[in-house]
Tab-separated table of C-alpha atoms and ligand atoms in Angstrom:
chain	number	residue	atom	x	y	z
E	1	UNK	CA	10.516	131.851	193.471
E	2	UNK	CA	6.919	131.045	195.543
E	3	UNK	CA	5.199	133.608	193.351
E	4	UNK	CA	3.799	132.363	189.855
E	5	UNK	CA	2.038	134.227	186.812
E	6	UNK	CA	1.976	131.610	184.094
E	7	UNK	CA	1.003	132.871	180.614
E	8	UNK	CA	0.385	131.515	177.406
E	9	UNK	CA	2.350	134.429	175.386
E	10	UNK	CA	0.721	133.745	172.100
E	11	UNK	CA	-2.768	133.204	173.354
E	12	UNK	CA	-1.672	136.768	175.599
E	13	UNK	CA	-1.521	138.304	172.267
E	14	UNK	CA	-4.303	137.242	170.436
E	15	UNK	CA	-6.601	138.544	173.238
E	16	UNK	CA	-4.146	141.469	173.470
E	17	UNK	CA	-4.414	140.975	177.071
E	18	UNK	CA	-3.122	143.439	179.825
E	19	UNK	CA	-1.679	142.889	183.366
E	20	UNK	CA	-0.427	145.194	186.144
E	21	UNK	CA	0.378	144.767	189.960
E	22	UNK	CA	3.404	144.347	192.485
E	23	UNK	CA	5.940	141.923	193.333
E	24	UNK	CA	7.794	142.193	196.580
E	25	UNK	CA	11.090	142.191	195.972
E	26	UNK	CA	11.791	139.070	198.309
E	27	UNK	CA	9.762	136.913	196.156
E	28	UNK	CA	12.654	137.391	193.372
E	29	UNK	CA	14.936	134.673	194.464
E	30	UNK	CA	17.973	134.883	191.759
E	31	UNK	CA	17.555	138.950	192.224
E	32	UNK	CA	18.720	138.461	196.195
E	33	UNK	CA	22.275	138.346	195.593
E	34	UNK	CA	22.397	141.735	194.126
E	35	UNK	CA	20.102	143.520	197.092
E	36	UNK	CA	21.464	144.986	199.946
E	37	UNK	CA	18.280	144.673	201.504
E	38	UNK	CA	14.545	143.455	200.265
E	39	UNK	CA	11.886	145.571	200.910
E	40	UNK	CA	10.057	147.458	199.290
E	41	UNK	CA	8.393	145.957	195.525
E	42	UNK	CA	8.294	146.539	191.898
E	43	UNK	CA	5.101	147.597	189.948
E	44	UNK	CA	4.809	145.581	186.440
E	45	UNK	CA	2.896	146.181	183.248
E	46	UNK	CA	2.967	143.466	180.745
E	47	UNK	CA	0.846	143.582	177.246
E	48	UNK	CA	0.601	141.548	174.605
E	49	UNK	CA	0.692	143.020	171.032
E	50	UNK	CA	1.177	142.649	167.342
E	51	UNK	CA	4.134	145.163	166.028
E	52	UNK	CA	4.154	146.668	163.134
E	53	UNK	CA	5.886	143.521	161.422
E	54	UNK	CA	3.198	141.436	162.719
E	55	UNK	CA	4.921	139.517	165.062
E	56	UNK	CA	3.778	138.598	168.230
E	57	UNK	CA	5.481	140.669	171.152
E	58	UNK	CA	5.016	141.168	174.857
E	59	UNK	CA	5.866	144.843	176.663
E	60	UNK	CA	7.236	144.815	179.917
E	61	UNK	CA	7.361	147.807	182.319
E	62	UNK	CA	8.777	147.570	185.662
E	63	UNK	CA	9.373	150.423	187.409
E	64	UNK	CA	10.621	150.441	190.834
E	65	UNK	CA	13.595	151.412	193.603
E	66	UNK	CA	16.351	148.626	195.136
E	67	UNK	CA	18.526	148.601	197.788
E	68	UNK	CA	21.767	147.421	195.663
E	69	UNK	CA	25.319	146.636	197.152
E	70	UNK	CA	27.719	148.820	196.325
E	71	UNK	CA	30.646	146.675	194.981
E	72	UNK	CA	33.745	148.745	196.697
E	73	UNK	CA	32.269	149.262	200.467
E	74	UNK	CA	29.091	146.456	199.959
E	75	UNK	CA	27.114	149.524	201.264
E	76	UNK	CA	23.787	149.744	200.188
E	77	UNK	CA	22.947	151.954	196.699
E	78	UNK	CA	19.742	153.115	195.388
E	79	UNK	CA	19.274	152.197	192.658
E	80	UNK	CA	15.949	153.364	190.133
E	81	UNK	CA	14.420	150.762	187.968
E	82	UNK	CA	12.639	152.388	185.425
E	83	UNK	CA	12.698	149.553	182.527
E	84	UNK	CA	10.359	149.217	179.343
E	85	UNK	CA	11.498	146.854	176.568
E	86	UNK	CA	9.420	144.792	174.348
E	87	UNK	CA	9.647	140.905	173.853
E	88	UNK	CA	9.706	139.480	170.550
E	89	UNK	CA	7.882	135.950	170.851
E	90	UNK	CA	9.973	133.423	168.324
E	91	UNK	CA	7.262	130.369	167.368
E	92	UNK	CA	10.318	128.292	166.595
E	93	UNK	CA	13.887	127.713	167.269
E	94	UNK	CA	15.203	129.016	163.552
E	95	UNK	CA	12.755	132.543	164.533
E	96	UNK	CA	14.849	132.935	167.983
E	97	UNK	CA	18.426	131.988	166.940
E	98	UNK	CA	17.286	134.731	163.395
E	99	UNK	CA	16.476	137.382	165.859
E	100	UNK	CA	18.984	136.531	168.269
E	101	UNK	CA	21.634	137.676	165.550
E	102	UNK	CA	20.217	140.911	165.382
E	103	UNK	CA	20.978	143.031	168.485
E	104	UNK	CA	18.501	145.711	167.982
E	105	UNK	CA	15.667	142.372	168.953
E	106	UNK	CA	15.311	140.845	172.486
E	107	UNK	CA	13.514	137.665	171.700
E	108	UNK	CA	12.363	134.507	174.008
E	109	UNK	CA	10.859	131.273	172.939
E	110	UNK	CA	6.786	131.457	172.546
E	111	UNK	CA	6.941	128.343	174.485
E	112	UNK	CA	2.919	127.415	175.851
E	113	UNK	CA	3.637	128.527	179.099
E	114	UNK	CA	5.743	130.950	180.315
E	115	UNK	CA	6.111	132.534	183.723
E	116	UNK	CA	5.479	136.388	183.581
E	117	UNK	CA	7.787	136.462	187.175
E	118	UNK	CA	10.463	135.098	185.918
E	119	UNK	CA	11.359	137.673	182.977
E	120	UNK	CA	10.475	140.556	184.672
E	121	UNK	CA	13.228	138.977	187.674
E	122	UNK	CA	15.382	138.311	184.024
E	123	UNK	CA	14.770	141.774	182.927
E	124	UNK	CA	15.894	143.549	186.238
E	125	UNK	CA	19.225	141.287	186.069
E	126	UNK	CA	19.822	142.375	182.998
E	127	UNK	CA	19.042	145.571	183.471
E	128	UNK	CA	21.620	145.875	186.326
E	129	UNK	CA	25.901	146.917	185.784
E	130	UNK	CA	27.902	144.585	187.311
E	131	UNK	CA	30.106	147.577	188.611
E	132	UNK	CA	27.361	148.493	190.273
E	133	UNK	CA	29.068	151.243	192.684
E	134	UNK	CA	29.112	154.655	194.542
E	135	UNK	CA	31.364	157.255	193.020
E	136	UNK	CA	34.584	157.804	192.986
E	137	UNK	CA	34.815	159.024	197.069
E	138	UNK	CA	31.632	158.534	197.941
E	139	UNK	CA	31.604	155.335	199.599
E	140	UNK	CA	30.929	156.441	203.523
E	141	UNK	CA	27.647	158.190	202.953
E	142	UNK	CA	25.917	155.405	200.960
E	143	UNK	CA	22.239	155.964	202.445
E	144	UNK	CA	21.521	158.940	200.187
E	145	UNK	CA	23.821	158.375	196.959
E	146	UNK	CA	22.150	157.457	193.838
E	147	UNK	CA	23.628	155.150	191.602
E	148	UNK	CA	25.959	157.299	189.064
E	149	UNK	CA	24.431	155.954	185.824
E	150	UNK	CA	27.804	156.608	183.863
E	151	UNK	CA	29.259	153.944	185.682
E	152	UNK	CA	26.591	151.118	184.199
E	153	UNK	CA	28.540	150.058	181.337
E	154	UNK	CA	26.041	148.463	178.401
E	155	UNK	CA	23.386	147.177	180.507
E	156	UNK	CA	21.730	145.622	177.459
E	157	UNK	CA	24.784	143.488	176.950
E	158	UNK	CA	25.445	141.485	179.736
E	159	UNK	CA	27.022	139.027	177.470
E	160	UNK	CA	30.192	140.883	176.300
E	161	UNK	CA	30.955	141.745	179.652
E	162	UNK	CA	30.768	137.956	180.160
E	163	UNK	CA	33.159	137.748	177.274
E	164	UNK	CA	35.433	140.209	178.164
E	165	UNK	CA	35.735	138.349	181.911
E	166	UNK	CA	36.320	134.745	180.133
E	167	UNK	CA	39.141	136.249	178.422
E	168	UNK	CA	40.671	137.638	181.475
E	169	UNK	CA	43.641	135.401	182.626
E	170	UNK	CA	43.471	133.869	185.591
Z	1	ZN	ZN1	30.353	152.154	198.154
């Protein structure tokens, strides 16, 4: 992607440091495949903090509306982004693969620098069902259906629907 906010996450949280502003949605190059079309942008907050366990963590909010494709018809589906999560920042590879085993923590690497753009673009992926679709009959009037949130199956798990699709014969 062209657009870059580079961070030092640690050094974030010592000052406890806030930022807020806009990304158009075309700047989020992995994020294309999933838009029916690209304009329009998102509106970010990320903060750095200390949680109660004093550790280190960032807060993302990204709040926003996208143009998805519907899956069935490859209509386009509104779709509401309304996501805010907080970041646990590992200092070390033992800290991440610790928290990693614990599913309640989403954790990333404090590496020095880290580009702000690129997890809020990981956070909307993730975020996302990958059966995104219109429902059930509702595939010819696509302008003004919302996307039927039953339908987004663990969006916080991307992983085991990874799974489940490995095991899937071919
Ligand atoms: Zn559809």
């Amino acid at each position: 992607m062209s657009v870059r906010f580079v961070i030092d996450p640690l050094d974030f949280v010592r000052k406890t440091e806030v930022h807020h502003g806009r990304i158009p949605l075309a700047e989020f190059s992995r994020l294309q495949d999933f838009l029916h079309e690209n304009h329009g942008e998102i509106g970010y907050q990320v903060s750095g903090f200390i949680d109660q366990d004093d550790k280190p963590r960032l807060r993302m909010k990204i709040t926003g509306e996208i143009q998805l494709c519907c899956q069935r018809c490859l209509g386009g589906l509104m779709h509401r982004i309304d996501i805010d999560t907080s970041l646990l920042l590992a200092k070390t590879e033992r800290e991440l693969i610790l928290a990693d085993e614990d599913n309640s923590v989403d954790a990333i690497l404090a590496t020095a620098e880290i580009n702000v753009f690129d997890l809020i673009e990981e956070e909307i992926i993730l975020s996302l069902s990958i059966s995104v679709r219109h429902s059930e009959g509702k595939c010819d009037v696509h302008q003004s259906e919302y996307c039927d949130p039953t339908e987004i199956a663990n969006p916080k798990n991307p992983f085991a629907v990874l799974d489940a699709l490995k095991k899937k014969p071919h």
